[in-house]
GROMACS .gro file of N, CA and C in nm:
model
  270
    1MET      N    1  -9.135  -3.686   3.522
    1MET     CA    2  -9.048  -3.801   3.505
    1MET      C    3  -9.077  -3.902   3.616
    2ILE      N    4  -9.073  -4.029   3.578
    2ILE     CA    5  -9.096  -4.137   3.671
    2ILE      C    6  -8.986  -4.241   3.648
    3PHE      N    7  -8.942  -4.306   3.756
    3PHE     CA    8  -8.837  -4.406   3.738
    3PHE      C    9  -8.855  -4.522   3.836
    4LYS      N   10  -8.793  -4.635   3.801
    4LYS     CA   11  -8.789  -4.753   3.887
    4LYS      C   12  -8.651  -4.816   3.876
    5LYS      N   13  -8.610  -4.880   3.986
    5LYS     CA   14  -8.482  -4.950   3.988
    5LYS      C   15  -8.509  -5.100   4.001
    6PHE      N   16  -8.426  -5.177   3.932
    6PHE     CA   17  -8.437  -5.322   3.933
    6PHE      C   18  -8.299  -5.384   3.951
    7LYS      N   19  -8.298  -5.502   4.008
    7LYS     CA   20  -8.176  -5.583   4.012
    7LYS      C   21  -8.199  -5.699   3.918
    8ILE      N   22  -8.109  -5.716   3.821
    8ILE     CA   23  -8.120  -5.825   3.726
    8ILE      C   24  -8.076  -5.954   3.795
    9THR      N   25  -8.167  -6.050   3.801
    9THR     CA   26  -8.139  -6.175   3.871
    9THR      C   27  -8.130  -6.294   3.775
   10ASN      N   28  -8.167  -6.275   3.650
   10ASN     CA   29  -8.157  -6.383   3.552
   10ASN      C   30  -8.010  -6.421   3.536
   11GLU      N   31  -7.980  -6.550   3.538
   11GLU     CA   32  -7.840  -6.594   3.535
   11GLU      C   33  -7.767  -6.551   3.408
   12PHE      N   34  -7.839  -6.522   3.300
   12PHE     CA   35  -7.776  -6.480   3.175
   12PHE      C   36  -7.778  -6.328   3.158
   13GLY      N   37  -7.829  -6.257   3.257
   13GLY     CA   38  -7.835  -6.112   3.249
   13GLY      C   39  -7.941  -6.067   3.149
   14LEU      N   40  -7.924  -5.948   3.097
   14LEU     CA   41  -8.016  -5.894   2.997
   14LEU      C   42  -7.958  -5.925   2.859
   15HIS      N   43  -7.981  -6.049   2.814
   15HIS     CA   44  -7.924  -6.094   2.687
   15HIS      C   45  -8.018  -6.058   2.571
   16ALA      N   46  -7.980  -6.094   2.451
   16ALA     CA   47  -8.044  -6.046   2.328
   16ALA      C   48  -8.195  -6.067   2.321
   17ARG      N   49  -8.242  -6.186   2.349
   17ARG     CA   50  -8.385  -6.213   2.331
   17ARG      C   51  -8.473  -6.128   2.424
   18PRO      N   52  -8.448  -6.127   2.556
   18PRO     CA   53  -8.533  -6.043   2.641
   18PRO      C   54  -8.509  -5.894   2.617
   19ALA      N   55  -8.388  -5.857   2.580
   19ALA     CA   56  -8.360  -5.716   2.550
   19ALA      C   57  -8.445  -5.671   2.432
   20THR      N   58  -8.455  -5.755   2.330
   20THR     CA   59  -8.537  -5.723   2.213
   20THR      C   60  -8.684  -5.710   2.253
   21SER      N   61  -8.732  -5.800   2.338
   21SER     CA   62  -8.871  -5.793   2.385
   21SER      C   63  -8.897  -5.661   2.458
   22LEU      N   64  -8.804  -5.621   2.543
   22LEU     CA   65  -8.821  -5.496   2.618
   22LEU      C   66  -8.815  -5.374   2.527
   23VAL      N   67  -8.724  -5.375   2.431
   23VAL     CA   68  -8.715  -5.263   2.335
   23VAL      C   69  -8.846  -5.253   2.257
   24ASN      N   70  -8.901  -5.366   2.214
   24ASN     CA   71  -9.028  -5.365   2.141
   24ASN      C   72  -9.141  -5.308   2.227
   25VAL      N   73  -9.142  -5.339   2.356
   25VAL     CA   74  -9.241  -5.281   2.447
   25VAL      C   75  -9.222  -5.130   2.455
   26CYS      N   76  -9.099  -5.086   2.470
   26CYS     CA   77  -9.070  -4.943   2.484
   26CYS      C   78  -9.112  -4.864   2.359
   27MET      N   79  -9.098  -4.926   2.243
   27MET     CA   80  -9.131  -4.857   2.118
   27MET      C   81  -9.280  -4.828   2.103
   28GLN      N   82  -9.362  -4.888   2.186
   28GLN     CA   83  -9.507  -4.865   2.181
   28GLN      C   84  -9.546  -4.730   2.242
   29PHE      N   85  -9.453  -4.666   2.312
   29PHE     CA   86  -9.486  -4.545   2.388
   29PHE      C   87  -9.418  -4.423   2.328
   30SER      N   88  -9.483  -4.308   2.343
   30SER     CA   89  -9.428  -4.184   2.288
   30SER      C   90  -9.330  -4.116   2.382
   31CYS      N   91  -9.334  -4.149   2.510
   31CYS     CA   92  -9.245  -4.083   2.606
   31CYS      C   93  -9.100  -4.126   2.584
   32ASP      N   94  -9.007  -4.047   2.636
   32ASP     CA   95  -8.866  -4.083   2.632
   32ASP      C   96  -8.842  -4.188   2.740
   33ILE      N   97  -8.773  -4.296   2.703
   33ILE     CA   98  -8.744  -4.403   2.798
   33ILE      C   99  -8.594  -4.427   2.797
   34THR      N  100  -8.534  -4.415   2.914
   34THR     CA  101  -8.389  -4.428   2.928
   34THR      C  102  -8.356  -4.544   3.019
   35LEU      N  103  -8.257  -4.623   2.979
   35LEU     CA  104  -8.205  -4.733   3.061
   35LEU      C  105  -8.070  -4.689   3.114
   36CYS      N  106  -8.054  -4.696   3.246
   36CYS     CA  107  -7.929  -4.652   3.310
   36CYS      C  108  -7.864  -4.771   3.380
   37ALA      N  109  -7.734  -4.791   3.353
   37ALA     CA  110  -7.655  -4.894   3.420
   37ALA      C  111  -7.509  -4.856   3.406
   38PHE      N  112  -7.431  -4.888   3.506
   38PHE     CA  113  -7.287  -4.861   3.504
   38PHE      C  114  -7.256  -4.712   3.479
   39LYS      N  115  -7.343  -4.624   3.533
   39LYS     CA  116  -7.329  -4.480   3.518
   39LYS      C  117  -7.337  -4.434   3.372
   40LYS      N  118  -7.404  -4.513   3.289
   40LYS     CA  119  -7.427  -4.478   3.148
   40LYS      C  120  -7.577  -4.480   3.123
   41ASN      N  121  -7.621  -4.392   3.035
   41ASN     CA  122  -7.762  -4.382   2.997
   41ASN      C  123  -7.776  -4.412   2.848
   42VAL      N  124  -7.872  -4.498   2.813
   42VAL     CA  125  -7.900  -4.526   2.672
   42VAL      C  126  -8.050  -4.518   2.648
   43ASP      N  127  -8.084  -4.495   2.523
   43ASP     CA  128  -8.224  -4.494   2.481
   43ASP      C  129  -8.275  -4.638   2.485
   44PHE      N  130  -8.380  -4.662   2.563
   44PHE     CA  131  -8.433  -4.797   2.579
   44PHE      C  132  -8.509  -4.841   2.454
   45LYS      N  133  -8.521  -4.755   2.355
   45LYS     CA  134  -8.585  -4.792   2.229
   45LYS      C  135  -8.480  -4.834   2.126
   46SER      N  136  -8.355  -4.843   2.168
   46SER     CA  137  -8.244  -4.880   2.079
   46SER      C  138  -8.181  -5.011   2.125
   47ILE      N  139  -8.197  -5.118   2.047
   47ILE     CA  140  -8.140  -5.246   2.085
   47ILE      C  141  -7.988  -5.238   2.093
   48MET      N  142  -7.927  -5.162   2.004
   48MET     CA  143  -7.780  -5.148   2.007
   48MET      C  144  -7.735  -5.079   2.135
   49GLY      N  145  -7.809  -4.978   2.177
   49GLY     CA  146  -7.776  -4.908   2.301
   49GLY      C  147  -7.788  -4.999   2.421
   50VAL      N  148  -7.897  -5.075   2.426
   50VAL     CA  149  -7.920  -5.166   2.538
   50VAL      C  150  -7.811  -5.273   2.543
   51MET      N  151  -7.782  -5.333   2.430
   51MET     CA  152  -7.682  -5.440   2.427
   51MET      C  153  -7.541  -5.388   2.456
   52SER      N  154  -7.516  -5.261   2.424
   52SER     CA  155  -7.384  -5.204   2.448
   52SER      C  156  -7.350  -5.194   2.597
   53LEU      N  157  -7.453  -5.197   2.683
   53LEU     CA  158  -7.428  -5.189   2.827
   53LEU      C  159  -7.374  -5.320   2.884
   54GLY      N  160  -7.401  -5.433   2.821
   54GLY     CA  161  -7.352  -5.561   2.870
   54GLY      C  162  -7.401  -5.593   3.011
   55ILE      N  163  -7.531  -5.583   3.031
   55ILE     CA  164  -7.590  -5.602   3.164
   55ILE      C  165  -7.590  -5.750   3.202
   56TYR      N  166  -7.521  -5.783   3.309
   56TYR     CA  167  -7.510  -5.921   3.356
   56TYR      C  168  -7.588  -5.940   3.486
   57SER      N  169  -7.601  -6.065   3.528
   57SER     CA  170  -7.674  -6.097   3.650
   57SER      C  171  -7.613  -6.025   3.770
   58GLY      N  172  -7.698  -5.966   3.852
   58GLY     CA  173  -7.654  -5.892   3.969
   58GLY      C  174  -7.645  -5.742   3.946
   59THR      N  175  -7.658  -5.699   3.822
   59THR     CA  176  -7.651  -5.557   3.788
   59THR      C  177  -7.777  -5.485   3.832
   60CYS      N  178  -7.761  -5.367   3.890
   60CYS     CA  179  -7.875  -5.281   3.922
   60CYS      C  180  -7.894  -5.184   3.807
   61ILE      N  181  -8.017  -5.175   3.759
   61ILE     CA  182  -8.050  -5.085   3.650
   61ILE      C  183  -8.157  -4.987   3.696
   62GLU      N  184  -8.167  -4.876   3.624
   62GLU     CA  185  -8.273  -4.780   3.649
   62GLU      C  186  -8.340  -4.749   3.516
   63ILE      N  187  -8.471  -4.747   3.516
   63ILE     CA  188  -8.548  -4.714   3.397
   63ILE      C  189  -8.621  -4.583   3.424
   64LYS      N  190  -8.598  -4.486   3.335
   64LYS     CA  191  -8.662  -4.355   3.349
   64LYS      C  192  -8.756  -4.333   3.231
   65CYS      N  193  -8.877  -4.289   3.261
   65CYS     CA  194  -8.975  -4.254   3.158
   65CYS      C  195  -9.015  -4.109   3.178
   66ASP      N  196  -9.018  -4.035   3.068
   66ASP     CA  197  -9.050  -3.893   3.076
   66ASP      C  198  -9.137  -3.854   2.957
   67GLY      N  199  -9.260  -3.820   2.986
   67GLY     CA  200  -9.349  -3.776   2.879
   67GLY      C  201  -9.494  -3.811   2.908
   68TYR      N  202  -9.575  -3.790   2.808
   68TYR     CA  203  -9.721  -3.803   2.817
   68TYR      C  204  -9.768  -3.935   2.877
   69ASP      N  205  -9.713  -4.046   2.828
   69ASP     CA  206  -9.761  -4.178   2.871
   69ASP      C  207  -9.660  -4.250   2.961
   70GLU      N  208  -9.586  -4.174   3.041
   70GLU     CA  209  -9.479  -4.231   3.125
   70GLU      C  210  -9.528  -4.335   3.225
   71LYS      N  211  -9.643  -4.311   3.287
   71LYS     CA  212  -9.695  -4.404   3.388
   71LYS      C  213  -9.729  -4.538   3.326
   72GLU      N  214  -9.800  -4.535   3.215
   72GLU     CA  215  -9.836  -4.658   3.144
   72GLU      C  216  -9.710  -4.731   3.096
   73ALA      N  217  -9.612  -4.655   3.050
   73ALA     CA  218  -9.487  -4.714   3.001
   73ALA      C  219  -9.413  -4.787   3.112
   74ILE      N  220  -9.392  -4.721   3.226
   74ILE     CA  221  -9.316  -4.784   3.334
   74ILE      C  222  -9.390  -4.907   3.388
   75ASP      N  223  -9.523  -4.900   3.394
   75ASP     CA  224  -9.601  -5.015   3.442
   75ASP      C  225  -9.590  -5.133   3.345
   76THR      N  226  -9.594  -5.106   3.217
   76THR     CA  227  -9.585  -5.212   3.116
   76THR      C  228  -9.446  -5.273   3.113
   77ILE      N  229  -9.343  -5.190   3.124
   77ILE     CA  230  -9.205  -5.239   3.127
   77ILE      C  231  -9.183  -5.326   3.251
   78THR      N  232  -9.232  -5.280   3.365
   78THR     CA  233  -9.219  -5.357   3.489
   78THR      C  234  -9.285  -5.494   3.474
   79LYS      N  235  -9.405  -5.495   3.420
   79LYS     CA  236  -9.477  -5.621   3.399
   79LYS      C  237  -9.396  -5.714   3.309
   80LYS      N  238  -9.336  -5.660   3.203
   80LYS     CA  239  -9.259  -5.741   3.109
   80LYS      C  240  -9.132  -5.796   3.175
   81ILE      N  241  -9.067  -5.717   3.258
   81ILE     CA  242  -8.947  -5.764   3.329
   81ILE      C  243  -8.981  -5.885   3.416
   82TYR      N  244  -9.094  -5.878   3.487
   82TYR     CA  245  -9.137  -5.991   3.570
   82TYR      C  246  -9.180  -6.110   3.485
   83GLU      N  247  -9.248  -6.081   3.376
   83GLU     CA  248  -9.294  -6.187   3.285
   83GLU      C  249  -9.176  -6.265   3.226
   84LEU      N  250  -9.066  -6.195   3.198
   84LEU     CA  251  -8.947  -6.258   3.140
   84LEU      C  252  -8.853  -6.314   3.248
   85ASN      N  253  -8.892  -6.300   3.374
   85ASN     CA  254  -8.810  -6.346   3.486
   85ASN      C  255  -8.668  -6.289   3.482
   86LEU      N  256  -8.660  -6.159   3.454
   86LEU     CA  257  -8.529  -6.093   3.443
   86LEU      C  258  -8.477  -6.042   3.575
   87GLY      N  259  -8.567  -5.995   3.661
   87GLY     CA  260  -8.518  -5.936   3.785
   87GLY      C  261  -8.632  -5.896   3.876
   88GLU      N  262  -8.593  -5.816   3.976
   88GLU     CA  263  -8.690  -5.772   4.078
   88GLU      C  264  -8.667  -5.626   4.109
   89GLU      N  265  -8.774  -5.560   4.147
   89GLU     CA  266  -8.768  -5.417   4.181
   89GLU      C  267  -8.695  -5.400   4.314
   90VAL      N  268  -8.611  -5.297   4.320
   90VAL     CA  269  -8.539  -5.267   4.445
   90VAL      C  270  -8.576  -5.129   4.494
   0.00000   0.00000   0.00000
């Protein structure tokens, strides 16, 4: 298992459009990918799960990848977070 923590700095938080982009990235990988925020864990391949967290600006999140392609998954997700200007690694 591999994980990274981020602080969401985008003024609108993790809203629908970037959340959908991240879910689509996650769906490319076979490993289990979990998004953790507010002491809750959701499947990062589920847009409903991600949106249910209501992640706003200033929220610290953790992304966990577990499986065959976990390293590639976490690297790709990190790149996408920076590309979308959502936050920064902590």
